[in-house]
CSV table of C-alpha atoms and ligand atoms in Angstrom, one decimal:
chain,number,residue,atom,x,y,z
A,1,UNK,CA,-12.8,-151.6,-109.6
A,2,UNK,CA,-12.5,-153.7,-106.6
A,3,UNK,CA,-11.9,-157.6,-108.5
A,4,UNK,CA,-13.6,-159.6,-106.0
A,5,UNK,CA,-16.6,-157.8,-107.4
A,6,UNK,CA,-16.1,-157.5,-110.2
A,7,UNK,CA,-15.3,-161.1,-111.5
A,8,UNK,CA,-18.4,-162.2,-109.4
A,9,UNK,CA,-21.2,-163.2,-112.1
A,10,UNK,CA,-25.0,-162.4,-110.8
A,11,UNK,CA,-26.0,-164.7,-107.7
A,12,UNK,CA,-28.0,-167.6,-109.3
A,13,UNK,CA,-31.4,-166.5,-107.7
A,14,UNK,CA,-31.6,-164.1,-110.4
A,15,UNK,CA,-30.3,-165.1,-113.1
A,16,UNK,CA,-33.1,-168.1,-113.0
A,17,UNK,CA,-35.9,-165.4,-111.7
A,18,UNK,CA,-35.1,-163.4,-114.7
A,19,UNK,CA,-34.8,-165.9,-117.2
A,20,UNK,CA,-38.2,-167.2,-115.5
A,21,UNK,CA,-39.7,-163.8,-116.1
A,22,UNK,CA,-38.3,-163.6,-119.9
A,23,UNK,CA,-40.1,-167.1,-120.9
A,24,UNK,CA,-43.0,-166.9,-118.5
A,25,UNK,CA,-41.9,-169.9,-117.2
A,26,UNK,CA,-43.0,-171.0,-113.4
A,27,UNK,CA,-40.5,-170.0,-111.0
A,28,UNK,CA,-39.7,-172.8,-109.2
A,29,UNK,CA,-36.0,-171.4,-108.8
A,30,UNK,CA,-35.4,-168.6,-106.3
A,31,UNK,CA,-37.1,-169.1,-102.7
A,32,UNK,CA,-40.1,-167.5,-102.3
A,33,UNK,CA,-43.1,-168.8,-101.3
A,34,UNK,CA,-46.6,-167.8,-103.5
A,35,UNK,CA,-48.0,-166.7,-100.3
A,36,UNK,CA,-48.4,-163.2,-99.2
A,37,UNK,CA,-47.5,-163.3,-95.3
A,38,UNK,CA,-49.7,-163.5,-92.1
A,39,UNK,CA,-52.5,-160.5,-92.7
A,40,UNK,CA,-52.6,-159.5,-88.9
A,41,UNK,CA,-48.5,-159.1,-89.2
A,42,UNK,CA,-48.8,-157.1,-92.7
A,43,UNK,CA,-51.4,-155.1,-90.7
A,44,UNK,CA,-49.1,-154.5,-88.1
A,45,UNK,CA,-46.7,-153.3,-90.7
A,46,UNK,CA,-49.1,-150.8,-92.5
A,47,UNK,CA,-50.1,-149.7,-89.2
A,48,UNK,CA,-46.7,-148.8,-87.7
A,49,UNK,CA,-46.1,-146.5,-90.7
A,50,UNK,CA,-49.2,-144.8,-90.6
A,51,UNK,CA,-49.1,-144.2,-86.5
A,52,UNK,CA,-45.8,-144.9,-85.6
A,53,UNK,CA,-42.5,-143.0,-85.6
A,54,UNK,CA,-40.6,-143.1,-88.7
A,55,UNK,CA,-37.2,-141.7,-87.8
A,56,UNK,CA,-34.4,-143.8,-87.4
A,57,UNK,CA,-34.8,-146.1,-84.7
A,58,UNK,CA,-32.0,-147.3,-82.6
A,59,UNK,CA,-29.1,-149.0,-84.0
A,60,UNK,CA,-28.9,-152.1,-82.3
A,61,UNK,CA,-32.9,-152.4,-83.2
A,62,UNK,CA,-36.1,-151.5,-81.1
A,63,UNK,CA,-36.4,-152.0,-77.8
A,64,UNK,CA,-39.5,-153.9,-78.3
A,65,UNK,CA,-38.2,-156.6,-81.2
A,66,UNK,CA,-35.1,-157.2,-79.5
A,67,UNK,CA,-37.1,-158.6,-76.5
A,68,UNK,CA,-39.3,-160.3,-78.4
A,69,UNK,CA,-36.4,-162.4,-80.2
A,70,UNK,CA,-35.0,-163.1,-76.7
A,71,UNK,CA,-38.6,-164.3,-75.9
A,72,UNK,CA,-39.0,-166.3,-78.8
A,73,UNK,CA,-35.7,-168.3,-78.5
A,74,UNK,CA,-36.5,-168.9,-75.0
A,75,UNK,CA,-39.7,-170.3,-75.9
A,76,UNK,CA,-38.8,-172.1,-78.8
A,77,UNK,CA,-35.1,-173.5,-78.4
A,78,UNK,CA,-34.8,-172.8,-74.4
A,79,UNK,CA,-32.2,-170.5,-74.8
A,80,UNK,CA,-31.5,-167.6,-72.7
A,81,UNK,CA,-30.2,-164.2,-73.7
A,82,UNK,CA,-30.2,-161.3,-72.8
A,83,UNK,CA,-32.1,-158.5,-74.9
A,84,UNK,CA,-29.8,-155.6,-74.0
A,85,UNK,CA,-26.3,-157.1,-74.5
A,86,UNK,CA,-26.8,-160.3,-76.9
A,87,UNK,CA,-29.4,-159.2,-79.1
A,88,UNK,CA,-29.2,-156.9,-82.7
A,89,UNK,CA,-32.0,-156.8,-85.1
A,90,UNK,CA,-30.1,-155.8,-89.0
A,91,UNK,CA,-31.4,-155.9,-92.2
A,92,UNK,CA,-32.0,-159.4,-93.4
A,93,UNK,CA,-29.6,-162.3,-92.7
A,94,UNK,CA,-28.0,-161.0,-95.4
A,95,UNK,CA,-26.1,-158.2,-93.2
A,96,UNK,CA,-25.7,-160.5,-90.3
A,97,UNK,CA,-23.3,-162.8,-92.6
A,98,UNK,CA,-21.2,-159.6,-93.9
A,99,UNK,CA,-21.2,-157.9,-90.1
A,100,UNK,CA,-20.3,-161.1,-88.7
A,101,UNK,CA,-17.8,-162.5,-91.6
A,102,UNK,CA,-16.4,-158.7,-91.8
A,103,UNK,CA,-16.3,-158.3,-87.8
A,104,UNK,CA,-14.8,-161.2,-87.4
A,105,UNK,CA,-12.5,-162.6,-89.8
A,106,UNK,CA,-8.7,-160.7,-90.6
A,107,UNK,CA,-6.6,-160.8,-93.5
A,108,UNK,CA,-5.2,-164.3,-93.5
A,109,UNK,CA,-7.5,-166.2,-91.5
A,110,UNK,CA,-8.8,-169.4,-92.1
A,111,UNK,CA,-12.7,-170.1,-92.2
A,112,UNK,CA,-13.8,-173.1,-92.5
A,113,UNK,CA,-17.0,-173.5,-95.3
A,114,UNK,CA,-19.1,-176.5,-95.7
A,115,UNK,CA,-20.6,-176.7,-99.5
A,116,UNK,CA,-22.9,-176.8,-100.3
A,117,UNK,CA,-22.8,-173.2,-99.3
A,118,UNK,CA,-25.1,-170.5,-99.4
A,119,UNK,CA,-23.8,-168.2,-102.2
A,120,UNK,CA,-23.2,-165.0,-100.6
A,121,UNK,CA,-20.3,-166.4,-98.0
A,122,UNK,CA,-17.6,-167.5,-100.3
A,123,UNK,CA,-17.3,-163.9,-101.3
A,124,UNK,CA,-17.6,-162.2,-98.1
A,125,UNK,CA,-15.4,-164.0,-96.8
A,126,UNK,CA,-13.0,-163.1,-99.6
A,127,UNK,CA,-13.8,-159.7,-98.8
A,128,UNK,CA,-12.6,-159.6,-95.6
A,129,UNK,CA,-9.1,-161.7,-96.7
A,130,UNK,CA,-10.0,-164.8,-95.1
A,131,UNK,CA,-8.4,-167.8,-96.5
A,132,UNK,CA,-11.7,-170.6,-96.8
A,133,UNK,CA,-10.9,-173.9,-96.0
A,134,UNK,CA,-14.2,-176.4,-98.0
A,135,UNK,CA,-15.3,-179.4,-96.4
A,136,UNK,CA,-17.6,-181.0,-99.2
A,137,UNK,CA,-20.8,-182.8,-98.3
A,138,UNK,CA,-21.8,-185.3,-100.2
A,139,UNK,CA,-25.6,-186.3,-101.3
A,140,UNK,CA,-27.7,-187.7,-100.3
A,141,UNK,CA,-27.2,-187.2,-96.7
A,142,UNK,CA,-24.6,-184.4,-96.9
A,143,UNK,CA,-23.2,-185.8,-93.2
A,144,UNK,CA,-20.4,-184.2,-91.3
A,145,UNK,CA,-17.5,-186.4,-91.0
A,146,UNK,CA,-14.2,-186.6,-88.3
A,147,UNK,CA,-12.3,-187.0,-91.1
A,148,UNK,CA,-13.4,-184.0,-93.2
A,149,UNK,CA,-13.6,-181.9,-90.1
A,150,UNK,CA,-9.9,-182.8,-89.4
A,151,UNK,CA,-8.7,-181.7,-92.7
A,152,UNK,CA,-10.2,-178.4,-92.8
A,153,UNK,CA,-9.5,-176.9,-89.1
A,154,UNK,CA,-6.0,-176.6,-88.5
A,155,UNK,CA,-4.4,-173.6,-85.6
A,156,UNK,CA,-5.4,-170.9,-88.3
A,157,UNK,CA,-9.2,-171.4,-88.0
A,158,UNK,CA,-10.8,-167.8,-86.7
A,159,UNK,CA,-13.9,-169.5,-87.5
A,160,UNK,CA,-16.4,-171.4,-89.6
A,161,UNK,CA,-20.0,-170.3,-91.5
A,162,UNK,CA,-22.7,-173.3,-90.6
A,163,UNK,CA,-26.1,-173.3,-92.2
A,164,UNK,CA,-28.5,-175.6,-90.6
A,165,UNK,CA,-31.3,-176.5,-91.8
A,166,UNK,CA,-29.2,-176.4,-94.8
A,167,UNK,CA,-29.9,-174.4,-98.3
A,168,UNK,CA,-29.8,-175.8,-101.0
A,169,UNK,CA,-30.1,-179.5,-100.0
A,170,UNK,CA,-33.4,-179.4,-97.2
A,171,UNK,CA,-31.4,-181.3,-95.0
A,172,UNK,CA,-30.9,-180.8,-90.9
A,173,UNK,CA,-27.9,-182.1,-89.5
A,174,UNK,CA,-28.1,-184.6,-86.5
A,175,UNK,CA,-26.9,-184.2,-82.8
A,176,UNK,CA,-24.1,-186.5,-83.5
A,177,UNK,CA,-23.1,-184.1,-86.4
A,178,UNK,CA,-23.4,-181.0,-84.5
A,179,UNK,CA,-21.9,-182.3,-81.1
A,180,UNK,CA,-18.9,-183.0,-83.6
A,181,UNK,CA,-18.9,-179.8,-84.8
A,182,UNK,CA,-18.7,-178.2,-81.2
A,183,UNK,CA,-15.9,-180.3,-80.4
A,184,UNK,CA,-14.0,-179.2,-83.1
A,185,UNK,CA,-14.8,-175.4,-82.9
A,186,UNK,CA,-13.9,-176.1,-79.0
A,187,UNK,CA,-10.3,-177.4,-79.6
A,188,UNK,CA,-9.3,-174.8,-82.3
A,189,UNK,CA,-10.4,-171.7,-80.4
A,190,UNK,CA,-13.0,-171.3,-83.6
A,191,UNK,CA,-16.4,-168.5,-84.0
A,192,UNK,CA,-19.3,-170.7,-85.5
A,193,UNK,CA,-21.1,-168.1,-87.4
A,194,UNK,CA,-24.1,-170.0,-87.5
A,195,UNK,CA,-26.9,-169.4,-90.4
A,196,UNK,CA,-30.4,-170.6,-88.8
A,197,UNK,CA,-32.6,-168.6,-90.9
A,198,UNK,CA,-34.7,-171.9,-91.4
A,199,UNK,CA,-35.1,-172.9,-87.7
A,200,UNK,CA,-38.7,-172.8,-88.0
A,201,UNK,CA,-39.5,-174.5,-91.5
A,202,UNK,CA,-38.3,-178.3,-90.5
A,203,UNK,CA,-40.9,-180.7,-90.7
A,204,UNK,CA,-42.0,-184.5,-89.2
A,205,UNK,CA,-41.7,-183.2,-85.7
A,206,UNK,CA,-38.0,-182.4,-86.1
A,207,UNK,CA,-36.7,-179.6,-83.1
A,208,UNK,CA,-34.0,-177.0,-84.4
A,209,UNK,CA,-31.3,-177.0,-82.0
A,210,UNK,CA,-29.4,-173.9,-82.1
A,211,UNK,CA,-25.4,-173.6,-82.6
A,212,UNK,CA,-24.9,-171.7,-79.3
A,213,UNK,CA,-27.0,-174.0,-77.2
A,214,UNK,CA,-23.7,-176.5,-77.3
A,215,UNK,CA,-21.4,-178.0,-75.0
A,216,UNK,CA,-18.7,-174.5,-75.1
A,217,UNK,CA,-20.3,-172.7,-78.0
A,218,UNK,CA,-22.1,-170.1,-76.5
A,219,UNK,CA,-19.2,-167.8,-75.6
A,220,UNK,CA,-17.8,-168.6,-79.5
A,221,UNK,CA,-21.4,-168.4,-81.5
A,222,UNK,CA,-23.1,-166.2,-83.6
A,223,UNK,CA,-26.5,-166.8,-84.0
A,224,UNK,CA,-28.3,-165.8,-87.0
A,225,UNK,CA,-32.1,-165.6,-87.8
A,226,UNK,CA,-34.6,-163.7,-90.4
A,227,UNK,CA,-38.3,-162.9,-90.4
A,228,UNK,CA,-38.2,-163.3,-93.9
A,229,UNK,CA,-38.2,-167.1,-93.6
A,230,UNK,CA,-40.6,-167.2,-90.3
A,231,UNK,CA,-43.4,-165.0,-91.8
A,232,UNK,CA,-43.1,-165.7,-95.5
A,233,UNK,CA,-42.3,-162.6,-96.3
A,234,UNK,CA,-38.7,-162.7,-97.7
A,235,UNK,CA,-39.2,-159.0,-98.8
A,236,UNK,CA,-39.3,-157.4,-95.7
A,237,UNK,CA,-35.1,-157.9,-95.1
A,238,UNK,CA,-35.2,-158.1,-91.0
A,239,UNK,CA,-32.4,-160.0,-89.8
A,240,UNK,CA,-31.4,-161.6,-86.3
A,241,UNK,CA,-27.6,-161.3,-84.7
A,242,UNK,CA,-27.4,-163.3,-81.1
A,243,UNK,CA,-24.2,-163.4,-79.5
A,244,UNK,CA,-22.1,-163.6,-76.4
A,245,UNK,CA,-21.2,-159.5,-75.1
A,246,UNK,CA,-17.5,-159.7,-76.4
A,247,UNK,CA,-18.8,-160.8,-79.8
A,248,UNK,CA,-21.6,-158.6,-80.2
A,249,UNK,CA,-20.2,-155.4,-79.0
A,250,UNK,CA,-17.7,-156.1,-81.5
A,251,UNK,CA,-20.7,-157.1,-84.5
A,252,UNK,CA,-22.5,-153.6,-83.6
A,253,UNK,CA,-19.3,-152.1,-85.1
A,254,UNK,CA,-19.6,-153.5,-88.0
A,255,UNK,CA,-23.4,-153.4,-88.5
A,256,UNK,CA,-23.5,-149.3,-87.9
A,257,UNK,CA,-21.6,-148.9,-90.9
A,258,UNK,CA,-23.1,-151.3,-93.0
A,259,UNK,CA,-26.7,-150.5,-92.5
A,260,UNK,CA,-26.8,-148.9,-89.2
A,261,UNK,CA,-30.5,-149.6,-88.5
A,262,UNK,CA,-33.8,-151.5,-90.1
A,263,UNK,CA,-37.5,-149.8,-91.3
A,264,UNK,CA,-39.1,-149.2,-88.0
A,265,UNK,CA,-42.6,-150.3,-89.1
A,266,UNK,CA,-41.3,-153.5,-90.6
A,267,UNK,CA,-39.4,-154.3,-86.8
A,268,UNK,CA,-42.5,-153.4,-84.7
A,269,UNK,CA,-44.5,-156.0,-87.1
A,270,UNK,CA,-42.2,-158.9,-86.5
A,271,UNK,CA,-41.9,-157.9,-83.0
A,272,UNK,CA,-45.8,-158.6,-82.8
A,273,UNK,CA,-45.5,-161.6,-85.3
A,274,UNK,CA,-42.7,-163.5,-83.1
A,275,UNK,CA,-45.1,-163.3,-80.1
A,276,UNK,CA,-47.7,-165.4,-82.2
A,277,UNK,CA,-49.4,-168.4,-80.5
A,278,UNK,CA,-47.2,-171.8,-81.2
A,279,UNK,CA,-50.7,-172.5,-83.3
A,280,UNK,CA,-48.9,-170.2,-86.1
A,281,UNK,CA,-45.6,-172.1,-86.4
A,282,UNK,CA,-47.1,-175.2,-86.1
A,283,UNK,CA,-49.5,-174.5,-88.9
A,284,UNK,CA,-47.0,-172.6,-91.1
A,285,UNK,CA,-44.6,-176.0,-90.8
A,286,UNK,CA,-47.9,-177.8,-91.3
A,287,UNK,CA,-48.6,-176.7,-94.3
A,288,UNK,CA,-45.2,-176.6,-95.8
A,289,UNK,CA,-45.0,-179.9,-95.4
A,290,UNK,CA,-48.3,-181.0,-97.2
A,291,UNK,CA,-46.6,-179.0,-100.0
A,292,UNK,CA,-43.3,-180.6,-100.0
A,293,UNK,CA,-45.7,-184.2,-99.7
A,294,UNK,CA,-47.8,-182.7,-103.4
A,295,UNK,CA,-44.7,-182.0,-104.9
A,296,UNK,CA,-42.2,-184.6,-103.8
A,297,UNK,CA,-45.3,-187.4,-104.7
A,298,UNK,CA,-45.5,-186.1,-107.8
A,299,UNK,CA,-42.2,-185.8,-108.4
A,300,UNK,CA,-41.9,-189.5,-107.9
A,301,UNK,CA,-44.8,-190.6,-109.7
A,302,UNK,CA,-42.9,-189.1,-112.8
A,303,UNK,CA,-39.7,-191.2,-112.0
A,304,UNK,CA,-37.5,-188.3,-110.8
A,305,UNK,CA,-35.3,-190.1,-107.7
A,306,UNK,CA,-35.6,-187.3,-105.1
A,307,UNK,CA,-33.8,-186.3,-102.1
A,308,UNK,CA,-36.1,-186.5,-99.1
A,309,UNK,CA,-36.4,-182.6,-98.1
A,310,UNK,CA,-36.6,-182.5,-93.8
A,311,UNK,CA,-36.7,-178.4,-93.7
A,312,UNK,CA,-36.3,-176.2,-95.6
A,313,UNK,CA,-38.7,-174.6,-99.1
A,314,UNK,CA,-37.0,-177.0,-101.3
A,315,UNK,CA,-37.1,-180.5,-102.2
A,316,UNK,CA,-33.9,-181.5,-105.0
A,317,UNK,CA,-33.4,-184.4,-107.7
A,318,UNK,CA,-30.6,-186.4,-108.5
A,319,UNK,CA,-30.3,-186.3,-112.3
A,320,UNK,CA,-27.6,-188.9,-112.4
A,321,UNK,CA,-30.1,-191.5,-113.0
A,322,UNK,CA,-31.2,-190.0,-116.0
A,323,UNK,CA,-28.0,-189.5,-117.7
A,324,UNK,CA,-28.0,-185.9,-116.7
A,325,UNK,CA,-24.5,-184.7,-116.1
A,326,UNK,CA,-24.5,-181.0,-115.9
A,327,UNK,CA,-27.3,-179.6,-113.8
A,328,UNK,CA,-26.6,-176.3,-115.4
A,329,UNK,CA,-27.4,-177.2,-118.7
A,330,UNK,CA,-30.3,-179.1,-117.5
A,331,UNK,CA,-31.7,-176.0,-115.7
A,332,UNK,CA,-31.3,-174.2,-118.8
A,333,UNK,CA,-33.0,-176.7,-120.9
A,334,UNK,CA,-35.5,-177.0,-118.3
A,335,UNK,CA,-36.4,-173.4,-118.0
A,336,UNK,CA,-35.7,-172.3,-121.8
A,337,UNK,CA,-37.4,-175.7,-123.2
A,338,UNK,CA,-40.2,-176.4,-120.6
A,339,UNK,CA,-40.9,-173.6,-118.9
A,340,UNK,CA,-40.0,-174.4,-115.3
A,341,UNK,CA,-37.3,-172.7,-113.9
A,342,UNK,CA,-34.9,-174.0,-111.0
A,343,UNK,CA,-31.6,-173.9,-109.4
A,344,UNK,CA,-28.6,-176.1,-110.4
A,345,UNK,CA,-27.1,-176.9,-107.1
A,346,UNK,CA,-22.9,-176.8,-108.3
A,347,UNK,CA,-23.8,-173.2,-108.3
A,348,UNK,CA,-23.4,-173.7,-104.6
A,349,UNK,CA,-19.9,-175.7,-104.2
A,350,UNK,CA,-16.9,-173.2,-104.9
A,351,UNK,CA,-15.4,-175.6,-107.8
A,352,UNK,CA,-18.8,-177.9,-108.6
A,353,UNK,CA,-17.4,-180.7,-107.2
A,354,UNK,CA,-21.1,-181.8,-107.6
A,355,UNK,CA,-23.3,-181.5,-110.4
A,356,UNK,CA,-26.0,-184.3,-110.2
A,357,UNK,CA,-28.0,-182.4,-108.2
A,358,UNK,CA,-31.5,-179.6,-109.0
A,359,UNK,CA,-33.4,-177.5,-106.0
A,360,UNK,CA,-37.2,-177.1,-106.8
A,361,UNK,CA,-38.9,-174.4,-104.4
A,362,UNK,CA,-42.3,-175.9,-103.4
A,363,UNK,CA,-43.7,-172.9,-101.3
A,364,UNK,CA,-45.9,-172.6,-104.0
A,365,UNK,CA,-49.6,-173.3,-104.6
A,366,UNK,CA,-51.2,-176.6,-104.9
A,367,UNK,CA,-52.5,-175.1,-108.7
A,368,UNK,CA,-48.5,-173.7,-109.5
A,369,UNK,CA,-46.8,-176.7,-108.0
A,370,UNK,CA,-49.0,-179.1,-110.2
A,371,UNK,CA,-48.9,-176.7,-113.6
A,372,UNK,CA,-45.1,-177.4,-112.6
A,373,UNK,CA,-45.0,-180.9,-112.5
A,374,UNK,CA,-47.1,-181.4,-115.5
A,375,UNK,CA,-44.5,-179.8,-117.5
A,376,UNK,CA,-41.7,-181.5,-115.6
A,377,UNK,CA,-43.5,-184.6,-117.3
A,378,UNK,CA,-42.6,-183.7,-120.6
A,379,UNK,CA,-39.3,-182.9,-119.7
A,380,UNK,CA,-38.6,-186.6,-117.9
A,381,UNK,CA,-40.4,-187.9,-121.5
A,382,UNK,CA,-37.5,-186.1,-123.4
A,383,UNK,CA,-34.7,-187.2,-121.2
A,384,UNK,CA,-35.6,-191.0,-121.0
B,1,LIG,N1,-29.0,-167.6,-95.5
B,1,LIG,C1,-29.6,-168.6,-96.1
B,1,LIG,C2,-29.2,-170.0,-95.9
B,1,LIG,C3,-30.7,-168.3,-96.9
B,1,LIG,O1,-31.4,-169.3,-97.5
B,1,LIG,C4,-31.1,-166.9,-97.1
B,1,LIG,C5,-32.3,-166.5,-97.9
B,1,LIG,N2,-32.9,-167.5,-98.6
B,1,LIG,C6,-30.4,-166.0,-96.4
B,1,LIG,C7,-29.3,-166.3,-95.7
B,1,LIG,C8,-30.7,-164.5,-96.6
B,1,LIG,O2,-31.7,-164.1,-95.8
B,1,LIG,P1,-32.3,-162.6,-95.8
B,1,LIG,O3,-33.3,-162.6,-97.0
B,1,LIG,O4,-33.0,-162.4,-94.5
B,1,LIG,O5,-31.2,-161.7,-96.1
B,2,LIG,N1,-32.3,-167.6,-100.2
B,2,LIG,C1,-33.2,-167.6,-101.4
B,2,LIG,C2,-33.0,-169.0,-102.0
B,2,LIG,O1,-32.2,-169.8,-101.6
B,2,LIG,C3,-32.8,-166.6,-102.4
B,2,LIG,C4,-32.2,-165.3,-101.8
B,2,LIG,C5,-31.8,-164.4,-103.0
B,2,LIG,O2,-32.4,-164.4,-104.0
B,2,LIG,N2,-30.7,-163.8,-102.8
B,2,LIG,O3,-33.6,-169.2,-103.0
């Protein structure tokens, strides 16, 4: 069997979602929200199946989705691209990373990570021989640094993966931060494969600004997006690849031989869904934030010392303060012990350089998220 694989244990996600489903605990672990989608998109779903045409549809994703991403970028971050030659719908964000990390990257080339990372690009990038270079971020404010930057890039760098907003730690990064980025992905000839699947959940009036919209990045960016976060409906697996031509003709290679194509009916909903009125975004960030506000008071009001979440479904804790030093066991405790289940965040640095540090998904119900912190109560009693 290939190693890579096979030394990999099972992704966090769901290990907690199972263990949540074992204890009947409340999943406040794996990101999904409680919420079952916009009704007129799930319409649109149901109705493309029943009317529409359920053959394969074209590999680089229908005509009518890949225009309406173009349209929605436009509209939303000012970009421009072009739907024909910049555009490729896959399935999930998921496939975008491997196409783009496997498309990309050769035996022997360095790519530079930032942990915390998401958990399925350490591997893929493994996969595809690259050699990763970590620049670790440090709570609270998980900043990029000059320094940092310096130590990872070096002439090697083919390129670097970039999550912004940033799972696990509902942080955005600043102008300054990304302008530094730029500059360094400018001077070593480096691809920023760039992970925005949570463009649209930021909060307090904060605007996403996209990788490739940079001084010099938009000939040397790959763009990434998924429905799954815009619509709440993390099921439905439709992914966003934008890139320069030389890029993406390249990324089409790779994509027809991972998935080649998406479900039809699921492409012509989100094609309707990503022409909604702003009214729908602003709402949906809306009322993640009043959740984030329920849980995060609460939270507080039990004497947890949380990390302000800016995008993002999660909110985290610092545990230090309570003489926590392993989130993991802390996570098990809490889960096993008190019936709440979430996600130690070392599970997201290659070596767990940090450990202080537990996600909480809030894209819950007001009813779940307080049944949550109730129990969380008794836990905080136990620990002081
Ligand atoms: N990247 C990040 C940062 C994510 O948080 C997620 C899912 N939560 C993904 C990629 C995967 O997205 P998808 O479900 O569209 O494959
Ligand atoms: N991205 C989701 C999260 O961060 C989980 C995705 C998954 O389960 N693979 O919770």
């Amino acid at each position: 069997m290939n190693r890579l694989f096979a030394n990999l244990p099972t992704t966090i996600f769901e290990v907690m979602s199972s263990l949540a489903r074992e204890t009947g605990a409340i999943n406040l672990g794996q990101g999904f929200p409680d919420d079952p989608g916009p009704e007129d998109v799930r319409r649109a779903a149901a109705d493309a199946v029943l009317n529409g045409y359920n053959q394969y549809p074209s590999m680089m994703g229908i005509p009518e989705l890949r225009s309406a991403i173009a349209a929605h970028y436009k509209h939303w971050q000012g970009v421009d691209l072009d739907a024909n030659t910049e555009v490729m719908v896959t399935s999930g964000a998921t496939e975008a990373l491997a196409g783009a990390i496997l498309g990309i990257v050769e035996p022997g080339d360095e790519v530079v990570l930032f942990e915390p990372m998401y958990d399925a690009y350490l591997p893929l990038v493994r996969l595809a021989g690259g050699v990763p270079k970590f620049v670790t971020l440090q709570p609270p404010h998980f900043r990029l640094t000059e320094e940092a930057l310096a130590q990872a890039f070096s002439p090697k760098t083919k390129a670097v993966v970039f999550n912004n907003p940033l799972n696990p730690t509902a942080t955005t990064f600043s102008d300054e931060d990304l302008n530094l980025l730029a500059d360094f992905c400018r001077r070593f000839d480096a691809i920023a494969i760039s992970d925005e699947v949570w463009e649209h959940v930021v909060f307090d009036g904060r605007q996403h600004r996209p990788i490739l919209a940079l001084d010099g990045l938009r000939e040397r960016s790959v763009k990434i997006g998924s429905a799954g976060k815009i619509f709440s409906l993390t099921g439905w697996k439709v992914g966003f690849v934008c890139a320069a031509p030389p890029i993406m003709k390249v990324l089409a290679k790779s994509h027809q031989f991972l998935t080649f194509t998406t479900a039809p009916n699921l492409q012509h909903a989100v094609a309707y869904g990503l022409a909604k009125d702003d009214a729908y975004f602003e709402d949906m960030r809306k009322n993640f934030a009043r959740s984030r506000d329920r849980f995060t008071d609460g939270l507080r009001t039990l004497g947890f010392d949380v990390i302000p979440s800016q995008g993002t479904y999660f909110v985290n804790i610092d545990i230090a303060p309570l003489g926590e030093t392993d989130d993991v066991a802390f996570c098990r405790r809490l889960v096993m012990e008190h019936g709440v289940a979430a996600i130690p965040v070392s599970a997201f640095y290659a070596e767990g350089a940090v450990k202080n540090v537990v996600r909480f998904c809030f894209a819950k119900k007001d009813s779940t998220l307080d049944a949550g912190l109730e129990r969380l109560a008794k836990a905080i009693k136990r620990a002081a």
